[in-house]
């Protein structure tokens, strides 16, 4: 499939189907089998909200896959990513209906990572600006599994605010689509753009005030796709892996920093909490809309940086990474200040 007019036509189809499905699922009244997210210790919402939005996103993606590659050759990596996403989606759907043990979820996530590894979507080299060191197969495999499992779970952790996880998909996969197109891989670009379209359709019902949530099905699957597409692009030498990390850094930095902070404090990291930066801003009085709009500005900026990064010289790439490290440190300080002031101003 190419990025010509017939190929691009699958994108509005994915957007439309996702939007219609999300609207329908959001409008299902309680007692008709609708999955509801009831407020708990981790929640920022006050009333039950349907959490079946992941079904809408998957419908849009499946439609794009069927139309985009109907009768044509599907990129092998995309088959492997779909195979890895299937068990993650299934166990997450069961988790939406009722509790699934942490051990079972972890086993499925590790299994999905191994599927990606078998398909060649692997972390095979340590690549930094100006540096490219091949990794031993065993170490690369271990890092690949850890990376996939962490991306699946961190995306789930970060799905706690109206419009947040869908927005990250919009900007993160949008950056990957542009990177794939510029690197001369239209199939990769179209597949990433299909995720963007499906996420955009869902966001029409998820933007604050949200009428529907992704649920574990949607957030965990998007996390798996983020890991799979970044490893696919890196292993195909479309872009360095660190560039994909930059594109998704609003989620990666917040989730990783919060986990490290909670571990240092001796907290039970597996228990529900509201200590992510975005949660702290909402609780400080910013509200969902202000927080998510400012998050979108951050996501757009890092996406632009990720798209520009491969064309920069190594010294400039290091300057870019240093600049973003400083920005994230300032964001951390701004969150603490907001908690004291209680105002976005």
XYZ file of C-alpha atoms in Angstrom:
345
model
C 0.000 0.000 0.000
C 1.309 3.440 -0.895
C 0.668 6.953 0.312
C -1.318 7.892 -2.793
C -4.964 8.985 -2.802
C -6.444 5.436 -2.605
C -4.067 4.555 0.223
C -4.810 7.689 2.205
C -8.547 7.079 1.782
C -8.401 4.464 4.543
C -7.642 7.168 7.106
C -11.009 8.989 7.055
C -12.680 5.568 7.193
C -10.735 4.684 10.345
C -11.545 8.073 11.871
C -15.244 7.843 11.008
C -15.750 4.308 12.302
C -13.847 5.033 15.508
C -15.842 8.224 16.094
C -19.208 6.589 15.458
C -18.395 3.551 17.587
C -17.123 5.714 20.465
C -20.234 7.877 20.355
C -22.492 4.821 20.351
C -20.624 3.123 23.181
C -20.649 6.347 25.209
C -24.410 6.632 24.814
C -25.280 3.155 26.053
C -27.265 3.495 29.287
C -26.175 1.662 32.470
C -27.691 -1.786 32.805
C -27.368 -2.609 29.099
C -24.007 -4.330 29.398
C -22.032 -1.097 29.250
C -18.609 -1.257 30.891
C -18.409 1.489 33.500
C -15.339 2.987 35.154
C -16.361 3.674 38.727
C -14.288 6.272 40.647
C -11.585 4.813 42.900
C -8.442 5.915 44.724
C -6.623 6.534 41.425
C -9.460 8.268 39.590
C -9.820 11.938 38.738
C -13.478 11.633 37.698
C -16.428 11.787 40.080
C -19.150 9.757 38.329
C -19.129 6.414 36.475
C -18.020 6.725 32.829
C -18.082 4.020 30.121
C -14.619 2.539 29.568
C -15.182 0.688 26.314
C -13.499 3.256 24.049
C -10.712 0.831 23.211
C -13.211 -1.131 21.152
C -13.831 1.953 19.013
C -10.114 2.501 18.434
C -9.592 -1.149 17.482
C -12.548 -1.032 15.090
C -11.008 1.918 13.279
C -7.615 0.193 13.133
C -9.028 -3.091 11.852
C -11.002 -1.258 9.159
C -7.865 0.571 8.033
C -5.911 -2.688 7.954
C -8.612 -4.475 5.962
C -9.043 -1.662 3.439
C -5.422 -0.618 3.201
C -4.059 -4.060 2.536
C -7.069 -5.906 1.176
C -5.664 -8.241 -1.428
C -2.199 -6.714 -1.075
C 0.979 -7.615 0.740
C 0.944 -6.766 4.438
C 4.365 -5.786 5.832
C 5.608 -8.780 7.848
C 6.356 -6.616 10.883
C 2.744 -5.441 10.935
C 1.521 -9.044 11.134
C 3.811 -9.677 14.082
C 2.644 -6.502 15.827
C -0.980 -7.519 15.280
C -0.212 -10.998 16.659
C 1.398 -9.443 19.741
C -1.461 -6.990 20.240
C -4.130 -9.713 20.179
C -3.333 -11.416 23.537
C -2.747 -8.020 25.186
C -6.140 -6.821 23.952
C -7.889 -10.003 25.095
C -6.494 -10.058 28.635
C -7.107 -6.308 28.937
C -10.726 -6.740 27.888
C -11.172 -9.386 30.572
C -9.577 -6.980 33.021
C -12.147 -4.340 32.026
C -14.935 -6.772 32.846
C -13.371 -7.945 36.095
C -10.110 -8.341 37.952
C -7.290 -10.236 36.246
C -4.305 -11.209 38.367
C -1.102 -9.211 37.977
C 0.806 -12.414 37.249
C -1.447 -13.324 34.344
C -1.243 -9.833 32.868
C 2.537 -9.833 33.200
C 2.800 -13.264 31.581
C 0.706 -12.092 28.631
C 2.754 -8.915 28.266
C 5.993 -10.905 28.278
C 4.491 -13.296 25.723
C 3.548 -10.364 23.485
C 7.099 -9.037 23.752
C 8.465 -12.422 22.714
C 6.156 -12.420 19.688
C 7.559 -9.057 18.620
C 11.077 -10.369 19.199
C 10.362 -13.409 17.021
C 9.143 -11.084 14.276
C 12.355 -9.087 14.227
C 11.018 -6.077 16.130
C 13.929 -6.001 18.535
C 16.243 -3.600 20.308
C 19.395 -4.768 18.538
C 21.755 -1.845 19.076
C 22.470 0.943 21.519
C 22.012 3.995 19.329
C 22.661 7.522 20.500
C 23.575 10.630 18.517
C 26.770 9.757 16.691
C 26.969 6.303 18.307
C 25.690 2.900 17.198
C 26.846 -0.097 19.241
C 25.448 -3.540 18.344
C 24.049 -5.376 21.351
C 24.647 -9.080 22.103
C 21.571 -11.066 21.099
C 20.743 -12.110 24.669
C 21.046 -8.570 26.037
C 19.073 -7.125 23.139
C 16.318 -9.669 23.671
C 16.119 -8.944 27.391
C 16.012 -5.182 26.812
C 13.335 -5.640 24.150
C 11.099 -7.607 26.526
C 11.571 -5.097 29.346
C 10.874 -2.203 26.999
C 7.664 -3.698 25.604
C 6.334 -4.654 29.037
C 7.108 -1.195 30.404
C 5.470 0.611 27.461
C 2.301 -1.460 27.777
C 2.026 -0.719 31.474
C 3.118 2.913 31.456
C 0.517 3.737 28.814
C -2.063 2.183 31.106
C -0.731 4.171 34.072
C -0.919 7.421 32.120
C -4.489 6.863 30.946
C -6.103 8.711 33.836
C -7.220 12.064 32.432
C -9.756 13.082 29.805
C -8.193 13.278 26.346
C -4.693 12.408 27.553
C -3.874 8.930 26.229
C -5.712 9.559 22.966
C -3.782 12.794 22.510
C -0.471 11.027 23.069
C -1.431 8.543 20.347
C -2.334 11.425 18.043
C 1.009 13.213 18.399
C 3.287 10.219 19.057
C 2.135 8.067 16.154
C 1.815 11.199 14.025
C 5.542 11.785 14.504
C 6.286 8.141 13.636
C 4.155 8.420 10.487
C 6.104 11.459 9.277
C 9.412 9.784 10.120
C 8.418 6.657 8.183
C 7.300 8.695 5.182
C 10.515 10.729 5.149
C 12.572 7.523 5.407
C 10.858 6.093 2.322
C 8.611 3.470 3.947
C 5.009 4.283 2.966
C 3.617 1.093 4.551
C 5.023 2.045 7.952
C 3.818 5.624 7.536
C 0.299 4.540 6.571
C 0.047 2.058 9.443
C 1.140 4.712 11.971
C -1.238 7.231 10.416
C -4.081 4.722 10.823
C -3.447 4.709 14.581
C -3.600 8.518 14.493
C -6.926 8.450 12.655
C -8.488 5.897 15.008
C -7.279 7.843 18.056
C -8.655 11.094 16.615
C -12.097 9.540 16.146
C -12.100 8.346 19.744
C -10.953 11.756 21.016
C -14.137 13.355 19.716
C -15.930 11.637 22.617
C -12.999 11.618 25.041
C -11.971 15.277 25.071
C -12.872 16.981 28.369
C -15.464 16.461 29.633
C -15.031 12.854 28.504
C -18.103 10.761 27.747
C -16.055 7.578 27.364
C -12.650 6.226 28.445
C -10.219 3.915 26.650
C -10.280 1.284 29.371
C -7.455 -1.205 29.845
C -8.221 -2.649 26.400
C -7.473 0.638 24.669
C -4.604 1.927 26.782
C -2.682 -1.365 26.966
C -3.091 -1.992 23.233
C -1.893 1.511 22.384
C 1.114 0.938 24.636
C 1.896 -2.299 22.822
C 1.544 -0.540 19.469
C 3.846 2.282 20.612
C 6.495 -0.258 21.572
C 5.970 -2.360 18.452
C 6.062 0.531 15.984
C 9.122 2.100 17.603
C 11.003 -1.225 17.464
C 9.773 -1.828 13.904
C 11.007 1.567 12.746
C 14.309 1.289 14.593
C 15.079 -2.250 13.375
C 14.234 -1.169 9.804
C 16.622 1.788 10.269
C 13.889 4.325 9.586
C 14.954 6.262 12.673
C 16.993 5.630 15.835
C 15.081 4.177 18.756
C 15.798 7.229 20.915
C 13.869 9.360 18.426
C 10.739 7.289 19.070
C 11.348 7.666 22.810
C 11.453 11.426 22.323
C 8.128 11.321 20.463
C 6.485 9.507 23.396
C 8.568 11.185 26.105
C 5.635 13.001 27.789
C 4.380 9.576 28.886
C 7.765 7.865 29.282
C 9.280 10.589 31.463
C 6.243 11.076 33.707
C 5.632 7.362 34.277
C 9.306 6.487 34.786
C 9.972 9.432 37.099
C 6.881 8.677 39.170
C 7.783 4.990 39.481
C 11.339 5.823 40.578
C 10.031 8.394 43.056
C 7.579 5.952 44.602
C 10.218 3.210 44.807
C 12.590 5.620 46.572
C 9.861 6.376 49.101
C 9.220 2.710 49.748
C 5.646 2.862 48.431
C 3.792 -0.135 47.032
C 4.125 0.686 43.362
C 1.466 -1.816 42.314
C -1.262 0.017 44.230
C -3.468 2.745 42.755
C -2.243 6.300 43.260
C -2.591 9.860 42.020
C 1.006 11.030 42.009
C 1.719 11.360 38.268
C 2.453 14.910 37.184
C -0.792 15.214 35.242
C -2.821 13.937 38.207
C -1.125 16.374 40.560
C -1.913 19.288 38.240
C -5.590 18.364 38.006
C -5.786 18.013 41.798
C -3.973 21.336 42.193
C -6.894 23.065 40.520
C -5.933 23.169 36.872
C -8.744 20.821 35.852
C -8.805 18.354 32.959
C -9.166 20.815 30.089
C -6.347 23.192 31.049
C -3.995 20.357 31.918
C -4.638 18.374 28.745
C -4.376 21.411 26.458
C -0.989 22.273 27.919
C -0.029 18.611 27.603
C -0.971 18.785 23.907
C 1.385 21.739 23.465
C 4.161 19.666 25.043
C 3.312 16.635 22.887
C 3.300 18.739 19.719
C 6.687 20.220 20.614
C 8.367 16.864 21.283
C 6.789 15.414 18.129
C 8.290 18.266 16.107
C 11.644 17.663 17.791
C 11.475 13.941 17.015
C 10.678 14.616 13.357
C 13.546 17.105 13.060
C 16.090 15.025 15.021
C 17.266 12.570 12.300
C 18.215 15.477 10.030
C 20.424 17.134 12.629
C 24.151 16.634 13.098
C 25.114 14.573 16.183
C 26.192 17.641 18.231
C 22.839 19.275 17.505
C 21.037 16.064 18.452
C 22.808 16.075 21.809
C 21.817 19.721 22.262
C 18.213 18.779 21.493
C 18.223 16.008 24.096
C 19.859 18.274 26.666
C 17.269 20.964 25.997
C 14.436 18.513 26.575
C 16.058 17.191 29.744
C 16.120 20.757 31.057
C 12.524 21.337 29.978
C 11.312 18.219 31.785
C 13.195 19.263 34.923
C 11.471 22.654 34.736
C 8.102 20.934 34.251
C 8.712 18.959 37.433
C 9.420 22.177 39.307
C 6.343 23.808 37.757
C 4.152 20.966 39.005
C 5.427 21.484 42.547
C 4.786 25.217 42.242
C 1.261 24.583 40.948
C 0.520 22.416 43.964
C 1.468 25.324 46.190
C -0.407 27.954 44.204
C -3.397 25.905 43.026
C -3.700 27.899 39.771
C -2.544 27.441 36.165
C -1.522 31.088 36.110
